[in-house]
Short mmCIF file of C-alpha atoms in Angstrom, two decimals:
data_model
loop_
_atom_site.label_atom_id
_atom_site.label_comp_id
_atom_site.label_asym_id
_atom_site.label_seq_id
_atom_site.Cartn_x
_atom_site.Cartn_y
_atom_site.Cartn_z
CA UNK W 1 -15.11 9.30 16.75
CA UNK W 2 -16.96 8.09 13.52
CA UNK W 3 -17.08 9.88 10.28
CA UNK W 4 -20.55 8.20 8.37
CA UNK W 5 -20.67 8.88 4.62
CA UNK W 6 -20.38 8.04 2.81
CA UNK W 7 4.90 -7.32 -26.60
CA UNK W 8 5.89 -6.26 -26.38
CA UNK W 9 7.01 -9.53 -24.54
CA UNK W 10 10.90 -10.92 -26.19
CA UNK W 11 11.01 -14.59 -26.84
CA UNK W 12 14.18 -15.56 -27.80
CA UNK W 13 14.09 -19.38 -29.34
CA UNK W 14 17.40 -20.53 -30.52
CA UNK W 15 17.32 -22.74 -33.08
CA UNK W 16 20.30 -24.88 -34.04
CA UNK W 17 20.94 -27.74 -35.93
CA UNK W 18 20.30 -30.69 -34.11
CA UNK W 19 23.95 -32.32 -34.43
CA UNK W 20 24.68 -29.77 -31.95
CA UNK W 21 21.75 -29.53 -29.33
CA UNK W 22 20.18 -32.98 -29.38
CA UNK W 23 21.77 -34.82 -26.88
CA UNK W 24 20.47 -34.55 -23.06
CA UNK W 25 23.92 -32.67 -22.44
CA UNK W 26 22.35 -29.77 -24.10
CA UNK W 27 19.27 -29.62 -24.37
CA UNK W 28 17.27 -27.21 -26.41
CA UNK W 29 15.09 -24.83 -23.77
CA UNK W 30 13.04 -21.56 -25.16
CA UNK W 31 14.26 -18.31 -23.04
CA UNK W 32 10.53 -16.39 -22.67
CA UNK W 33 11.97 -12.48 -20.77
CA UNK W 34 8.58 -12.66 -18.95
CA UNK W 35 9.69 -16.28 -17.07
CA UNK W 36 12.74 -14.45 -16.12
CA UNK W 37 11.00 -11.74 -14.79
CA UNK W 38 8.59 -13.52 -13.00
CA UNK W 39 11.40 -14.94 -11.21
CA UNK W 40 12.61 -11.77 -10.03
CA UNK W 41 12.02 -10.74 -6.55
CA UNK W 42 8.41 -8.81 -5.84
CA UNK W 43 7.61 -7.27 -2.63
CA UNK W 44 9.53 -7.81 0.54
CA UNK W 45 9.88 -6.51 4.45
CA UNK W 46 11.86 -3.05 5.22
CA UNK W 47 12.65 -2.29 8.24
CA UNK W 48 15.99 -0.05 7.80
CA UNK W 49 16.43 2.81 11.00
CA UNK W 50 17.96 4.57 8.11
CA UNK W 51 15.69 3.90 5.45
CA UNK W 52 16.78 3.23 1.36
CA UNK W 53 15.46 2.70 -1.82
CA UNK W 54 12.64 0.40 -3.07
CA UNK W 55 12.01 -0.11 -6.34
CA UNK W 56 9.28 -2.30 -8.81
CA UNK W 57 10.44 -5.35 -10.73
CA UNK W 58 13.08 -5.67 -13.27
CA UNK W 59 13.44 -1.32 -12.87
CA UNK W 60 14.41 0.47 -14.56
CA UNK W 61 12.61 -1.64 -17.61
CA UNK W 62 9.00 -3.03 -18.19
CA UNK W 63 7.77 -4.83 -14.51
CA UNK W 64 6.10 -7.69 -16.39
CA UNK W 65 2.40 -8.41 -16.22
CA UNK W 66 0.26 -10.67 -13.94
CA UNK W 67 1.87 -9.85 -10.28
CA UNK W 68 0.96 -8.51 -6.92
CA UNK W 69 4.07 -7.55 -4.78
CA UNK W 70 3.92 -6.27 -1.43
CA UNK W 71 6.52 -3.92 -0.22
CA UNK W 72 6.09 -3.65 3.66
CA UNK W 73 7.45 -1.00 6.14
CA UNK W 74 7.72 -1.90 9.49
CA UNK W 75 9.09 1.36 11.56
CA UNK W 76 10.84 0.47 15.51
CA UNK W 77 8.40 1.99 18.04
CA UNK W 78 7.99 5.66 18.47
CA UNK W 79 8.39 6.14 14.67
CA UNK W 80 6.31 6.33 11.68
CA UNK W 81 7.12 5.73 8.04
CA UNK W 82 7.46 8.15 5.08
CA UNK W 83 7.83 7.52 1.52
CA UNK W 84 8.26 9.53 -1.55
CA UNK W 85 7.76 8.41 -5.31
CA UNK W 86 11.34 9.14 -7.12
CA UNK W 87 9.99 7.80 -10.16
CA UNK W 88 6.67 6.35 -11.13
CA UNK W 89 5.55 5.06 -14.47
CA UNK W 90 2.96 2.73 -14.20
CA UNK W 91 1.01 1.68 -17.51
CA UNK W 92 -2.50 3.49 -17.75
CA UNK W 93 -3.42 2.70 -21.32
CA UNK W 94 -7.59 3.05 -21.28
CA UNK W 95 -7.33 3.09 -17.79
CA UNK W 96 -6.28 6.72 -16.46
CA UNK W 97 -9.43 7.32 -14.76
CA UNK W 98 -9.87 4.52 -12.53
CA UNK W 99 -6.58 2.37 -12.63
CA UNK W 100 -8.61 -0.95 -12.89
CA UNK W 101 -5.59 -2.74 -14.58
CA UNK W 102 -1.81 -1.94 -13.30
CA UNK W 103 -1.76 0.27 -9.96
CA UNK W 104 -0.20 0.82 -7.22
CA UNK W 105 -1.67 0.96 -3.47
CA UNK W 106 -0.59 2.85 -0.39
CA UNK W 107 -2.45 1.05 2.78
CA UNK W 108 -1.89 2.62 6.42
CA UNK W 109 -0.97 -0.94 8.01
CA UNK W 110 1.38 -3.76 8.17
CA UNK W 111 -0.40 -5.32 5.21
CA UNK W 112 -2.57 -4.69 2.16
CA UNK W 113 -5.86 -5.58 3.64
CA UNK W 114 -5.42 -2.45 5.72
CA UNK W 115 -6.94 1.00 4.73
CA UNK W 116 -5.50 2.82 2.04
CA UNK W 117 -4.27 6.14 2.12
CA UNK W 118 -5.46 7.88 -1.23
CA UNK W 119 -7.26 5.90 -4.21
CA UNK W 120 -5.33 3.87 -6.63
CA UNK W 121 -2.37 5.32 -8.69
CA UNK W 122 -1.15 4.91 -11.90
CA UNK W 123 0.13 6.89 -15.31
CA UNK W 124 3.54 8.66 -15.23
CA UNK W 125 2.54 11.25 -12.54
CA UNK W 126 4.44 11.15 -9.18
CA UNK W 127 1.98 10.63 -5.97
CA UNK W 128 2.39 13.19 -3.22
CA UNK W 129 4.47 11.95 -0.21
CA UNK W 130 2.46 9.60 1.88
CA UNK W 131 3.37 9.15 5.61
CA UNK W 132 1.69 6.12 8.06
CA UNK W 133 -0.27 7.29 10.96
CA UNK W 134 1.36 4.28 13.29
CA UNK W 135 4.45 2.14 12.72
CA UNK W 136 3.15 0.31 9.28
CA UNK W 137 2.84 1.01 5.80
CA UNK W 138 2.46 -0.99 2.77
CA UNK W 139 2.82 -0.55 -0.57
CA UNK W 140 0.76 -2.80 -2.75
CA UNK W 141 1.83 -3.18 -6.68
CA UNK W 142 -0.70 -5.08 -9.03
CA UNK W 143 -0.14 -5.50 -12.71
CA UNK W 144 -2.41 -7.11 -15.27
CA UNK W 145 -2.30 -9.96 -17.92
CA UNK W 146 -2.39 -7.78 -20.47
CA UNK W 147 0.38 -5.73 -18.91
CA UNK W 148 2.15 -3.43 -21.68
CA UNK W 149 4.51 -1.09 -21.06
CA UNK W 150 5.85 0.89 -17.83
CA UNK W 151 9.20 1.37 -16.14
CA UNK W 152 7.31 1.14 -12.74
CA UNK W 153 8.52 2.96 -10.21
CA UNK W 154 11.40 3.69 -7.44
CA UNK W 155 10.49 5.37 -4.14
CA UNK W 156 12.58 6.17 -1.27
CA UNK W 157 11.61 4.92 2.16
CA UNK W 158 12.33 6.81 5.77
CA UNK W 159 11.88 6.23 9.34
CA UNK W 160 10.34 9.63 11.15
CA UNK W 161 10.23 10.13 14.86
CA UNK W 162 6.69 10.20 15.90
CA UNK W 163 7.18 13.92 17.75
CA UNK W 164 8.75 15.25 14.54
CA UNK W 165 6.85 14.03 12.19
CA UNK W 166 4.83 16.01 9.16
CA UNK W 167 1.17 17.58 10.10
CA UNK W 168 -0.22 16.16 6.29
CA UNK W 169 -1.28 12.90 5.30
CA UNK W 170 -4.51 12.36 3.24
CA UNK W 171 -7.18 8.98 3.33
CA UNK W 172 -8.81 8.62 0.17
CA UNK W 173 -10.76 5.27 1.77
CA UNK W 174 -13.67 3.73 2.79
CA UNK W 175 -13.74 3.73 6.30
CA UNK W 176 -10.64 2.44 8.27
CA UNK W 177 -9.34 2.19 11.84
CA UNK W 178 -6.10 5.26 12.74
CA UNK W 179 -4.41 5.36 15.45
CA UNK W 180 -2.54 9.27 16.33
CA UNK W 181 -4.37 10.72 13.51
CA UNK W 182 -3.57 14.34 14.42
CA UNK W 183 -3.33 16.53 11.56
CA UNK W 184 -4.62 14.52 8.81
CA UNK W 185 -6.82 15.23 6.32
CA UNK W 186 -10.48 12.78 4.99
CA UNK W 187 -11.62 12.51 1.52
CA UNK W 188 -14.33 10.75 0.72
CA UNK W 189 -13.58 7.89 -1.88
CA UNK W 190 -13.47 9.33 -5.21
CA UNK W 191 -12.89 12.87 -4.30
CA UNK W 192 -12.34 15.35 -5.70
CA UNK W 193 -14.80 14.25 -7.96
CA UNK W 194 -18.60 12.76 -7.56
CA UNK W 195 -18.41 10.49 -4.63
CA UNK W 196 -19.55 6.73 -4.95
CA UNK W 197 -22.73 5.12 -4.44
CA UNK W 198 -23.69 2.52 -1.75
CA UNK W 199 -21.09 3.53 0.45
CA UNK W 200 -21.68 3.09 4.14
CA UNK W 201 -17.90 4.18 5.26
CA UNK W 202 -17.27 4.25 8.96
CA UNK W 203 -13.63 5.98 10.25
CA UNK W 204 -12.94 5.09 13.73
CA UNK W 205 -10.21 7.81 14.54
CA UNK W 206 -8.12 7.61 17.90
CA UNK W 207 -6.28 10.32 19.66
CA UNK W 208 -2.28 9.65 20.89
CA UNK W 209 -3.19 10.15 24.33
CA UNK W 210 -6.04 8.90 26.37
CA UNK W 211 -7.12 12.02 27.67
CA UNK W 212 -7.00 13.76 24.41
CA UNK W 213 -9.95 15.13 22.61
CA UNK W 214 -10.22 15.45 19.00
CA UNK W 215 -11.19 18.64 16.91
CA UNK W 216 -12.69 18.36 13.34
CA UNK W 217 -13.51 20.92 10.79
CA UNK W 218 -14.36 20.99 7.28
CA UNK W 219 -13.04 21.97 3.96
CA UNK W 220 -15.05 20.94 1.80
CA UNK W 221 -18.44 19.73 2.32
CA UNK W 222 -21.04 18.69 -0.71
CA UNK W 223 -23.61 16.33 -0.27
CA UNK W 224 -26.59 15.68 -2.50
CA UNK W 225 -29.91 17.08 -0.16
CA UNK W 226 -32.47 14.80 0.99
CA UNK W 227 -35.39 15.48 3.08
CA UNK W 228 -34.17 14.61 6.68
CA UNK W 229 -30.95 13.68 5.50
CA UNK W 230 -32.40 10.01 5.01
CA UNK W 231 -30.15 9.60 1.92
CA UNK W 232 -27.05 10.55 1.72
CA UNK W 233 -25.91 12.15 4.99
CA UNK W 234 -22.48 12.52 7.00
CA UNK W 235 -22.71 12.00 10.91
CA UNK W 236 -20.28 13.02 13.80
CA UNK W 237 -20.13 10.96 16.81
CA UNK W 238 -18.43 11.10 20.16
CA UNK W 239 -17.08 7.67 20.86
CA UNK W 240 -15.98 4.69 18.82
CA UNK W 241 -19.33 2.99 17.87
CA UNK W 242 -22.60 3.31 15.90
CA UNK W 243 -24.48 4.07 19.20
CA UNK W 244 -22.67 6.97 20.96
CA UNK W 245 -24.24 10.17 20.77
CA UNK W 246 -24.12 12.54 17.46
CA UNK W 247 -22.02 15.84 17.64
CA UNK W 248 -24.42 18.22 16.97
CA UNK W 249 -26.76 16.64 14.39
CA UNK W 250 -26.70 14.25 11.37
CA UNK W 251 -25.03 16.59 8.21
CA UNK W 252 -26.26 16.58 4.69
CA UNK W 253 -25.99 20.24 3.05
CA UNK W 254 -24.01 22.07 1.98
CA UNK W 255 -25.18 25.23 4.22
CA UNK W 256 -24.78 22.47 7.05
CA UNK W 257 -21.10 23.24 7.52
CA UNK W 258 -19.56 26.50 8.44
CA UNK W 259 -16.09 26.85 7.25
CA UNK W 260 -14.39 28.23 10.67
CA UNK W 261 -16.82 25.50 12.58
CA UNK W 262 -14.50 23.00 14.78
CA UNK W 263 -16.72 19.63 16.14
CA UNK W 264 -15.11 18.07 19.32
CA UNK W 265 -15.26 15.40 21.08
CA UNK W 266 -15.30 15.06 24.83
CA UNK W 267 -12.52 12.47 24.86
#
């Protein structure tokens, strides 16, 4: 099926006098705290039956600016992963809005180029529990060059058995490829406020079993008019490309949608 719409930084320099330091025994070296840190370990592969802690660079104290860590979650088969924010402060200084400079990524997939589940996060607000429709899940951590302050963040990682796990997980994306997406909810980017323009975001969605069918209904549904829904327009189709038919017809109002309405597909 295809959804279609849309410094505080510390240098310490030690002088001395020079009858001390000069010779090539000692020799005099500037400490800079954000070399150290950038030293530090960012990102890394977890893969614990019994799950643990994660937590951002240098934590409790500042992360340091100019990184991009990858924390992946690799789950055995038959499981999925599930993660919860413990603590998340994540600098947002003329940047609550959109999180353009230090943020934090959740992506459905054994890496970040996979989709991401919700829109960027940042500020001192803990996310909502995020769980991986398959075996992978990554959390991607970016930070700035003009980095300033933020403890970052410590979450808490577990391995759930596919049958038992939750019946809530949320894409915030533009388009993506899910596997066993029972019981998941679709946002268009942006939302809940005024979707973006030139989108053209396809979800390819995937039952667990082969001779499942999938049932969709709506929420919310609020999409500018157009005449013939030839501008912005949502369409629902039964198979995995472009081509297959349309469930019903091509969506665009909000009078469109009934509330109690279920779309399904034939396999």
């Amino acid at each position: 099926m295809r959804l279609n719409f849309l410094f505080f930084v510390l240098l310490l320099f030690v002088c001395c006098p020079k009858s001390i330091f000069s010779s090539s025994r000692f020799p005099l070296v500037d400490y800079s705290y954000e070399d150290e840190l950038k030293n530090m370990t960012c990102g890394g592969l977890y893969k614990d039956l019994n799950g643990g802690e994660v937590q951002s660079p240098n934590y409790p104290n500042w992360y340091g600016s100019d990184r991009d860590c990858e924390y992946m979650f690799h789950a055995p088969e038959g499981y999925v992963v599930h993660i919860t924010f413990v603590v998340f402060d994540i600098d947002d200084e003329d940047n609550e809005q959109n999180c353009v400079y230090d943020r934090v990524h959740v992506h459905d997939g054994p890496n970040s180029t996979f989709p991401a589940l919700g829109k960027a996060m940042c500020g001192k607000k803990r996310p909502e529990s995020m769980m991986s429709s398959g075996r992978y899940l990554t959390v991607f951590f970016h930070t700035g060059e003009d980095s300033a302050y933020g403890r970052g963040f410590l979450l808490e990682y577990r391995m759930v058995k596919e049958d038992n796990r939750e019946k809530n997980c949320i894409v915030n994306s533009c388009g993506g490829d899910f596997e066993n997406f029972a019981g998941c909810e679709i946002q268009t980017p942006n939302y809940p406020f005024t979707y973006l323009p030139n989108q053209h975001c396809v979800w390819v969605i995937h039952a667990p079993e082969p001779n499942d069918r999938l049932k969709v209904n709506f929420k919310t549904f609020k999409i500018e008019p157009s005449i013939n829904c030839v501008l912005n327009n949502l369409t629902l189709r039964d198979g995995k490309t472009e081509q297959d038919d349309i469930i019903q017809k091509v969506l665009c109002q909000e009078m469109d949608i009934k509330h109690d309405q279920q779309y399904v597909t034939t396999g």
